[in-house]
Coordinates of C-alpha atoms in Angstrom, one line a residue:
X16 CA -0.1 0.0 0.0
X17 CA 1.6 3.2 -0.9
X18 CA 1.0 6.7 0.7
X19 CA -1.1 9.2 -1.0
X20 CA 0.5 12.7 -1.4
X21 CA -2.2 15.3 -1.5
X22 CA -1.1 18.1 -3.9
X23 CA -4.3 20.2 -3.9
X24 CA -5.8 20.7 -0.5
X25 CA -9.2 22.7 -0.4
X26 CA -10.0 24.3 3.0
X27 CA -13.4 25.4 3.6
X28 CA -13.5 28.3 6.3
X29 CA -15.7 30.7 7.6
X30 CA -15.1 33.7 10.0
X31 CA -16.5 32.0 13.2
X32 CA -14.2 31.3 16.1
X33 CA -15.0 27.7 15.6
X34 CA -13.1 27.6 12.4
X35 CA -9.8 28.4 13.8
X36 CA -9.2 25.0 14.7
X37 CA -9.5 23.6 11.3
X38 CA -7.4 26.3 10.1
X39 CA -4.5 25.7 12.5
X40 CA -4.7 21.9 11.8
X41 CA -4.6 22.7 8.0
X42 CA -1.4 24.9 8.6
X43 CA 0.3 21.9 9.8
X44 CA -0.4 19.6 6.8
X45 CA 0.3 22.4 4.4
X46 CA 3.7 22.8 6.2
X47 CA 4.4 19.4 5.8
X48 CA 3.2 18.7 2.2
X49 CA 3.7 22.0 0.5
X50 CA 0.6 21.6 -1.6
X51 CA -1.4 23.9 -3.8
X52 CA -4.0 25.5 -1.4
X53 CA -7.6 26.5 -2.2
X54 CA -9.3 28.4 0.5
X55 CA -13.2 28.7 0.1
X56 CA -15.7 30.6 2.1
X57 CA -19.4 30.8 1.2
X58 CA -21.7 33.6 2.1
X59 CA -25.4 32.8 2.3
X60 CA -27.6 34.7 -0.1
X61 CA -28.9 37.9 1.4
X62 CA -32.5 37.6 2.9
X63 CA -35.2 39.9 1.8
X64 CA -35.8 42.4 4.5
X65 CA -39.5 43.7 5.4
X66 CA -38.3 46.6 7.3
X67 CA -40.5 49.6 6.3
X68 CA -42.8 47.4 4.1
X69 CA -46.4 47.1 4.7
X70 CA -47.9 43.7 3.3
X71 CA -51.4 45.3 3.7
X72 CA -50.5 47.7 1.0
X73 CA -49.0 44.9 -1.2
X74 CA -45.5 46.0 -0.7
X75 CA -43.1 43.0 -1.1
X76 CA -39.9 42.5 1.1
X77 CA -36.7 43.9 -0.7
X78 CA -33.2 42.8 -1.0
X79 CA -30.7 45.7 -0.1
X80 CA -27.9 45.1 -2.6
X81 CA -25.2 46.9 -0.4
X82 CA -25.7 44.4 2.3
X83 CA -24.5 41.6 -0.2
X84 CA -21.7 43.7 -1.3
X85 CA -20.4 44.2 2.4
X86 CA -20.7 40.6 3.2
X87 CA -18.7 39.7 0.1
X88 CA -16.1 42.3 0.6
X89 CA -15.9 41.2 4.3
X90 CA -15.5 37.6 3.2
X91 CA -12.8 38.4 0.6
X92 CA -10.8 40.5 2.9
X93 CA -10.9 37.4 5.5
X94 CA -9.9 35.0 2.7
X95 CA -7.0 37.4 1.6
X96 CA -5.6 37.9 5.3
X97 CA -5.9 34.0 5.7
X98 CA -4.2 33.2 2.4
X99 CA -1.1 35.2 3.9
X100 CA -1.0 32.8 6.8
X101 CA -0.3 29.8 4.5
X102 CA 3.3 30.9 3.0
X103 CA 4.0 27.1 3.2
X104 CA 1.8 26.3 0.2
X105 CA 3.2 26.1 -3.2
X106 CA 0.5 28.2 -4.4
X107 CA -2.7 29.8 -2.6
X108 CA -6.0 30.2 -4.5
X109 CA -9.1 31.9 -2.8
X110 CA -12.7 31.2 -3.6
X111 CA -15.5 33.6 -2.3
X112 CA -18.9 32.1 -3.2
X113 CA -22.6 32.8 -2.6
X114 CA -25.0 30.2 -1.9
X115 CA -25.5 26.9 -0.2
X116 CA -22.4 26.0 1.8
X117 CA -22.2 22.3 0.9
X118 CA -23.2 22.7 -2.7
X119 CA -20.6 25.5 -3.3
X120 CA -17.7 23.7 -1.4
X121 CA -18.5 20.6 -3.6
X122 CA -18.4 22.7 -6.6
X123 CA -15.2 24.3 -5.9
X124 CA -13.7 20.9 -5.1
X125 CA -14.9 19.6 -8.5
X126 CA -13.7 22.7 -10.6
X127 CA -10.5 22.9 -8.8
X128 CA -9.8 19.1 -8.7
X129 CA -9.1 19.0 -5.2
X130 CA -7.2 16.0 -3.8
X131 CA -8.4 16.6 -0.2
X132 CA -11.1 18.6 1.5
X133 CA -10.6 19.8 5.0
X134 CA -13.7 21.0 6.7
X135 CA -14.5 21.6 10.4
X136 CA -17.6 20.6 12.4
X137 CA -19.1 22.1 15.4
X138 CA -20.2 18.7 16.9
X139 CA -23.5 19.4 17.3
X140 CA -25.7 16.5 18.3
X141 CA -29.3 15.2 19.1
X142 CA -32.1 17.9 18.5
X143 CA -29.6 20.7 17.4
X144 CA -28.3 18.4 14.8
X145 CA -31.7 17.4 13.4
X146 CA -32.7 21.0 13.0
X147 CA -29.5 22.3 11.5
X148 CA -28.0 19.2 9.8
X149 CA -24.5 18.8 9.2
X150 CA -22.6 20.7 6.4
X151 CA -19.7 18.5 7.0
X152 CA -21.8 15.3 6.6
X153 CA -23.2 16.4 3.6
X154 CA -19.9 17.1 2.0
X155 CA -18.7 13.6 3.1
X156 CA -21.5 11.9 1.3
X157 CA -21.1 13.9 -2.0
X158 CA -17.4 14.4 -2.3
X159 CA -15.5 12.6 -4.9
X160 CA -12.2 12.9 -2.9
X161 CA -11.2 12.2 0.7
X162 CA -12.5 14.6 3.3
X163 CA -10.9 15.3 6.6
X164 CA -13.3 16.7 9.3
X165 CA -11.7 18.5 12.1
X166 CA -14.0 18.3 15.4
X167 CA -14.5 21.9 16.7
X168 CA -16.6 21.3 19.8
X169 CA -16.7 25.0 20.2
X170 CA -19.8 26.4 21.9

């Protein structure tokens, strides 16, 4: 049995404090293997707001485009700063997507032909898990490459 060398690692991150453990774990792997690294973050679509809208007058909730732009810029700034922390990687790419986290991470992994996906999990169980599901579980089920899940257990 030969050891597989991962040349293209995709790290799915967000700006939550819980993501820090997966980032630190990935830094060790990148320092050892010196792969190409893709950092991906996904911003959920902006929800319409009903602030100042009267449904009795037939007014519909609106989407404020500036909110989406601010979220995207904040996510890109986060990725750019994080990319600087991975100097050991042979090259670093950033992907800033809008949509469903699971779908977008899997799409980037497919487009970029990742050898390994690293993703964190918050360790929810029971009713919390039932309500929110698990993005990491969904990625494991649909991924076409190995997935390394870093347990975060961050409350």
